[in-house]
Tab-separated table of C-alpha atoms in Angstrom:
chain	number	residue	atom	x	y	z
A	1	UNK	CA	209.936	187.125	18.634
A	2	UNK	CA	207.441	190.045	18.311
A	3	UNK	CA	204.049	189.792	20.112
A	4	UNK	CA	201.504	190.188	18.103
A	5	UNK	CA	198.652	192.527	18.725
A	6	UNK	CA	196.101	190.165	20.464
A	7	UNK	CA	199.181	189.308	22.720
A	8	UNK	CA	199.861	193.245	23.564
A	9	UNK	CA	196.208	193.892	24.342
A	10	UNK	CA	196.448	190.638	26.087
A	11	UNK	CA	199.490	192.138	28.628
A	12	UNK	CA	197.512	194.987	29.404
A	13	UNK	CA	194.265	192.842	30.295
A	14	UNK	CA	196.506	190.673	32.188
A	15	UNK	CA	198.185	193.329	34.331
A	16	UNK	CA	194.311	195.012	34.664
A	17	UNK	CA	192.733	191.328	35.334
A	18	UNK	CA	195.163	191.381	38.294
A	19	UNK	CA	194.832	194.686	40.036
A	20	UNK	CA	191.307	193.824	40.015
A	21	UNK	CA	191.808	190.576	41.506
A	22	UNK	CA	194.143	191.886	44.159
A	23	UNK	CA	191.086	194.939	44.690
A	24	UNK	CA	188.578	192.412	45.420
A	25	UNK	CA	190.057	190.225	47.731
A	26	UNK	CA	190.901	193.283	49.935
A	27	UNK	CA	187.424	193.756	49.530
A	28	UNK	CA	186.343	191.108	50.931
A	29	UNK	CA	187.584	191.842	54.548
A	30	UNK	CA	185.935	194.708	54.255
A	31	UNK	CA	182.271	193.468	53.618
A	32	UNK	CA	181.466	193.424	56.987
A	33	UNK	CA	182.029	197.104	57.358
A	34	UNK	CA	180.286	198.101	54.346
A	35	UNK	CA	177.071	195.979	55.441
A	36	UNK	CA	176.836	197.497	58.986
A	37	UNK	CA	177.123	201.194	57.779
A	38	UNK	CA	174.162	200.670	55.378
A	39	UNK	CA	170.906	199.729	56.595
A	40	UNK	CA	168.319	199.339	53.625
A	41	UNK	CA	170.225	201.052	51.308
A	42	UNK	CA	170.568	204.234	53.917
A	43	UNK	CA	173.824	205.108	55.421
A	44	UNK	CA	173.215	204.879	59.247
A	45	UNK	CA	175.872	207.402	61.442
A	46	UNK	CA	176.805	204.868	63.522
A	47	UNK	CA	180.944	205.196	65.100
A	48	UNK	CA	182.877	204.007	67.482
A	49	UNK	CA	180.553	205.340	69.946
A	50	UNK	CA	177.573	203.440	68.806
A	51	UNK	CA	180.008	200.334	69.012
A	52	UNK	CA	181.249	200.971	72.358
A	53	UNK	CA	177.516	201.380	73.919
A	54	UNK	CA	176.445	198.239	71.620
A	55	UNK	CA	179.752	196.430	73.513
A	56	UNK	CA	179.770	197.870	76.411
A	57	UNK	CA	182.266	199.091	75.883
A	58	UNK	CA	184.127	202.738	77.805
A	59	UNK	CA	184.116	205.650	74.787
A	60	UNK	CA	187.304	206.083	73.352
A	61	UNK	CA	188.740	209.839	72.891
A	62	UNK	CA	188.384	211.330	69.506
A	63	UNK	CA	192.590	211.100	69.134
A	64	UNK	CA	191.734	207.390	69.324
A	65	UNK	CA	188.848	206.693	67.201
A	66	UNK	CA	190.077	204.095	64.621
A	67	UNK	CA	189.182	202.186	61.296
A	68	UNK	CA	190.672	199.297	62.566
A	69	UNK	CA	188.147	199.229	65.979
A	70	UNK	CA	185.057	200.141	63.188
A	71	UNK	CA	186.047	197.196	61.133
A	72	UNK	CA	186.576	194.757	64.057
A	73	UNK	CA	184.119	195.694	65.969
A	74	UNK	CA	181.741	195.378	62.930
A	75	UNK	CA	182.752	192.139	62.091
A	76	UNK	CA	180.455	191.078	65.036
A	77	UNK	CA	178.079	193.793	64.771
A	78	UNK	CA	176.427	192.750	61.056
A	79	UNK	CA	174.943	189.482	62.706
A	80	UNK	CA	172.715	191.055	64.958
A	81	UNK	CA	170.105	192.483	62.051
A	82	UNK	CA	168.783	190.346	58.967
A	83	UNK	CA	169.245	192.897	56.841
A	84	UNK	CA	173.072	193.715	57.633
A	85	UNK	CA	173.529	189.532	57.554
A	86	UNK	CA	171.872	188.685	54.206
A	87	UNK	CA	173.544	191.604	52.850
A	88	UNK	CA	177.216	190.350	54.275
A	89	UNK	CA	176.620	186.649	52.859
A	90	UNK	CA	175.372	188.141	49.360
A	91	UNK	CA	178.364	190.153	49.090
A	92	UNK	CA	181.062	187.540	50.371
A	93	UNK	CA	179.763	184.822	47.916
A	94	UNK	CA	179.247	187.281	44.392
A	95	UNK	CA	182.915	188.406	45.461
A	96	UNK	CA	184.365	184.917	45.855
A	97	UNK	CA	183.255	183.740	42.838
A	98	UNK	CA	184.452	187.026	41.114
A	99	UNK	CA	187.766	186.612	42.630
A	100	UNK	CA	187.094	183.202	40.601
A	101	UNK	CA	186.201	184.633	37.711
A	102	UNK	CA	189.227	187.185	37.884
A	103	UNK	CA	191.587	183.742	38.169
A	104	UNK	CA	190.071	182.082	35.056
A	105	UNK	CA	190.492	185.109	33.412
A	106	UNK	CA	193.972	185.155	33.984
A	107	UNK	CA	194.666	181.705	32.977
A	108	UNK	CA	193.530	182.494	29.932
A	109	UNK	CA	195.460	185.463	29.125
A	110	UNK	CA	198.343	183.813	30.045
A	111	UNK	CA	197.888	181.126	27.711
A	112	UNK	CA	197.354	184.224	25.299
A	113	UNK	CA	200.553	185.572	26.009
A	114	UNK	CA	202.599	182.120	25.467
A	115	UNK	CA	200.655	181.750	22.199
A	116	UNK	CA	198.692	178.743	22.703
A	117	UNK	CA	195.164	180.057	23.413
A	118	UNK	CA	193.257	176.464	22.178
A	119	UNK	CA	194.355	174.262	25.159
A	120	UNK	CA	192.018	172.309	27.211
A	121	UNK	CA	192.914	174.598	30.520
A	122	UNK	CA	191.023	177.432	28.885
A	123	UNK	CA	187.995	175.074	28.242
A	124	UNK	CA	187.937	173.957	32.064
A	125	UNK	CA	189.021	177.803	32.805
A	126	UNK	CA	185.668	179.465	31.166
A	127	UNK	CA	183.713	176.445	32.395
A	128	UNK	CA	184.398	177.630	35.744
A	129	UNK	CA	183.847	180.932	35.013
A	130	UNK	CA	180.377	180.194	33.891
A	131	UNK	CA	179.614	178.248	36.925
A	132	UNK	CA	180.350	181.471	38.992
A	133	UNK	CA	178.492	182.838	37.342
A	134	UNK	CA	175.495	180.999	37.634
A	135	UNK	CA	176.092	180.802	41.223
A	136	UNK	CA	176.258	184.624	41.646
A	137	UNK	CA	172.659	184.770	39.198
A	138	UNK	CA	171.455	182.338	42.082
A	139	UNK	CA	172.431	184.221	45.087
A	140	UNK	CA	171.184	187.510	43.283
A	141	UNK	CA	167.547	185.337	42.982
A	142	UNK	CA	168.014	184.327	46.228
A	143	UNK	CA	168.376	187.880	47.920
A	144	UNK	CA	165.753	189.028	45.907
A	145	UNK	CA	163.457	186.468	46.641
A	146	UNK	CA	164.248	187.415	50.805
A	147	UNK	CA	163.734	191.222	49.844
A	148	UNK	CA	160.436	190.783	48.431
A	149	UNK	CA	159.266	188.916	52.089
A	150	UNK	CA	161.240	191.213	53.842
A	151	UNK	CA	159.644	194.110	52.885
A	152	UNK	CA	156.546	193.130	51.976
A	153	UNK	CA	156.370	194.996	48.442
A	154	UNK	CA	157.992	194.493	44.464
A	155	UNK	CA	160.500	197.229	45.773
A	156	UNK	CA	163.604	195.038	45.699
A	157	UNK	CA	162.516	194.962	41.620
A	158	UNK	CA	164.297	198.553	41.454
A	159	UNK	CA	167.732	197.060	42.725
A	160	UNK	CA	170.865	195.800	41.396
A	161	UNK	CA	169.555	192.653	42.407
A	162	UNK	CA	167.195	192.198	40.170
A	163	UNK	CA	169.427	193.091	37.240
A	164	UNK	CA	172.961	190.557	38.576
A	165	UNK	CA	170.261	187.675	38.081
A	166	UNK	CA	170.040	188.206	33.942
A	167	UNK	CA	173.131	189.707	33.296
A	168	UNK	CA	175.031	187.091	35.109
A	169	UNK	CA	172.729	184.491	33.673
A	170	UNK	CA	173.773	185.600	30.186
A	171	UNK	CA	177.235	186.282	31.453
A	172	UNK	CA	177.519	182.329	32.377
A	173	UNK	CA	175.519	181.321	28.845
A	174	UNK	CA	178.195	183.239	27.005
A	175	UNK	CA	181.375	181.877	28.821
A	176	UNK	CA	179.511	177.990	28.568
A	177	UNK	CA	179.321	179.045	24.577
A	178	UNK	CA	183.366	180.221	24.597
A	179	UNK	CA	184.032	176.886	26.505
A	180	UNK	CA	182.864	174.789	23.905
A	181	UNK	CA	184.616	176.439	21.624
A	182	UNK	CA	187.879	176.376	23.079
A	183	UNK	CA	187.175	172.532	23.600
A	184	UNK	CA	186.446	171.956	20.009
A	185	UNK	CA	189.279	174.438	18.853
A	186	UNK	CA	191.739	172.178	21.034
A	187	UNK	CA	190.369	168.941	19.850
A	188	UNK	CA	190.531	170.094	16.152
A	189	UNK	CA	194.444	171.505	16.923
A	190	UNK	CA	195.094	167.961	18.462
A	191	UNK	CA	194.075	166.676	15.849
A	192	UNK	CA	195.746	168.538	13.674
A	193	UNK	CA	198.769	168.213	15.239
A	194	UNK	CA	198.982	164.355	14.935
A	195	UNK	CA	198.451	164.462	11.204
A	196	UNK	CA	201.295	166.272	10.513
């Protein structure tokens, strides 16, 4: 049977939906990292010789110096500063609950792709979805709420911050919306379906 053109875009989002899934869970290990080499919003030069002396560690020779000893080393390093700390817990829960996001998303383009897009999974699916959502709107109010007392001024106003807390607020309106009408386009095929 031929897919139709919904399912053909649907393929492509799928195969997209997934790299970017895959992308963001390597992320993830690498949150630490990113938080210690920023330090309010300023890229700090610290290497493996600013993480030896913060150890105690013996300096390593240049033919040594490794991204694996940065990213272990600054696993442990980001809870030693607010800043670094906040940022690491932000960034770990928005990406979990993308990596959610990505997953519902997936469900429903597979559903797509078998032809049976008004199921009851895709409800639940975009339900969950809008809960993440919310949550990441949340932690974006959250962090901006701890930016404003920890700097003492409306500058955390000009960051992404501020803008993840409506667009992910609409974000999770829209997929609640697209729930309820997959739910009502299920219960109406149901319905249909024992009629005939």
């Amino acid at each position: 049977m031929e897919q139709t053109p919904v399912q053909k875009l649907a393929r492509v989002l799928r195969v997209l939906v997934v790299i970017t899934f895959v992308c963001n869970i390597l992320a993830l290990f690498l949150v630490p990292m990113m938080a210690f080499t920023s330090s309010a919003g300023e890229v700090v030069g610290w290497g493996i010789d600013e993480l030896s002396d913060l150890f105690g560690l013996e300096p390593v020779p240049d033919i040594y110096y490794c991204f694996d000893i940065v990213l272990l080393l600054s696993w442990f390093a980001v809870w030693g500063d607010a800043y670094m700390a906040v940022l690491t817990v932000f960034l770990w829960a928005c990406g979990t609950c993308t990596a959610v996001i990505l997953w519902q998303g997936k469900g429903v383009l597979d559903t797509m792709l078998k032809g049976t897009p008004f199921v009851m999974d895709n409800a639940k699916s975009l339900k969950r979805a809008a809960i993440c959502c919310f949550l990441i709107s949340g932690a974006a109010l959250l962090r901006l709420v701890w930016g404003f007392a920890y700097y003492r001024s409306v500058a955390p106003l000009l960051t992404y911050n501020a803008l993840f807390v409506p667009i992910f607020l609409m974000a999770g309106l829209l997929c609640m919306v697209m729930s309820a009408l997959f739910q009502q386009a299920a219960q109406l095929k149901a319905e249909s379906d024992l009629t005939i």
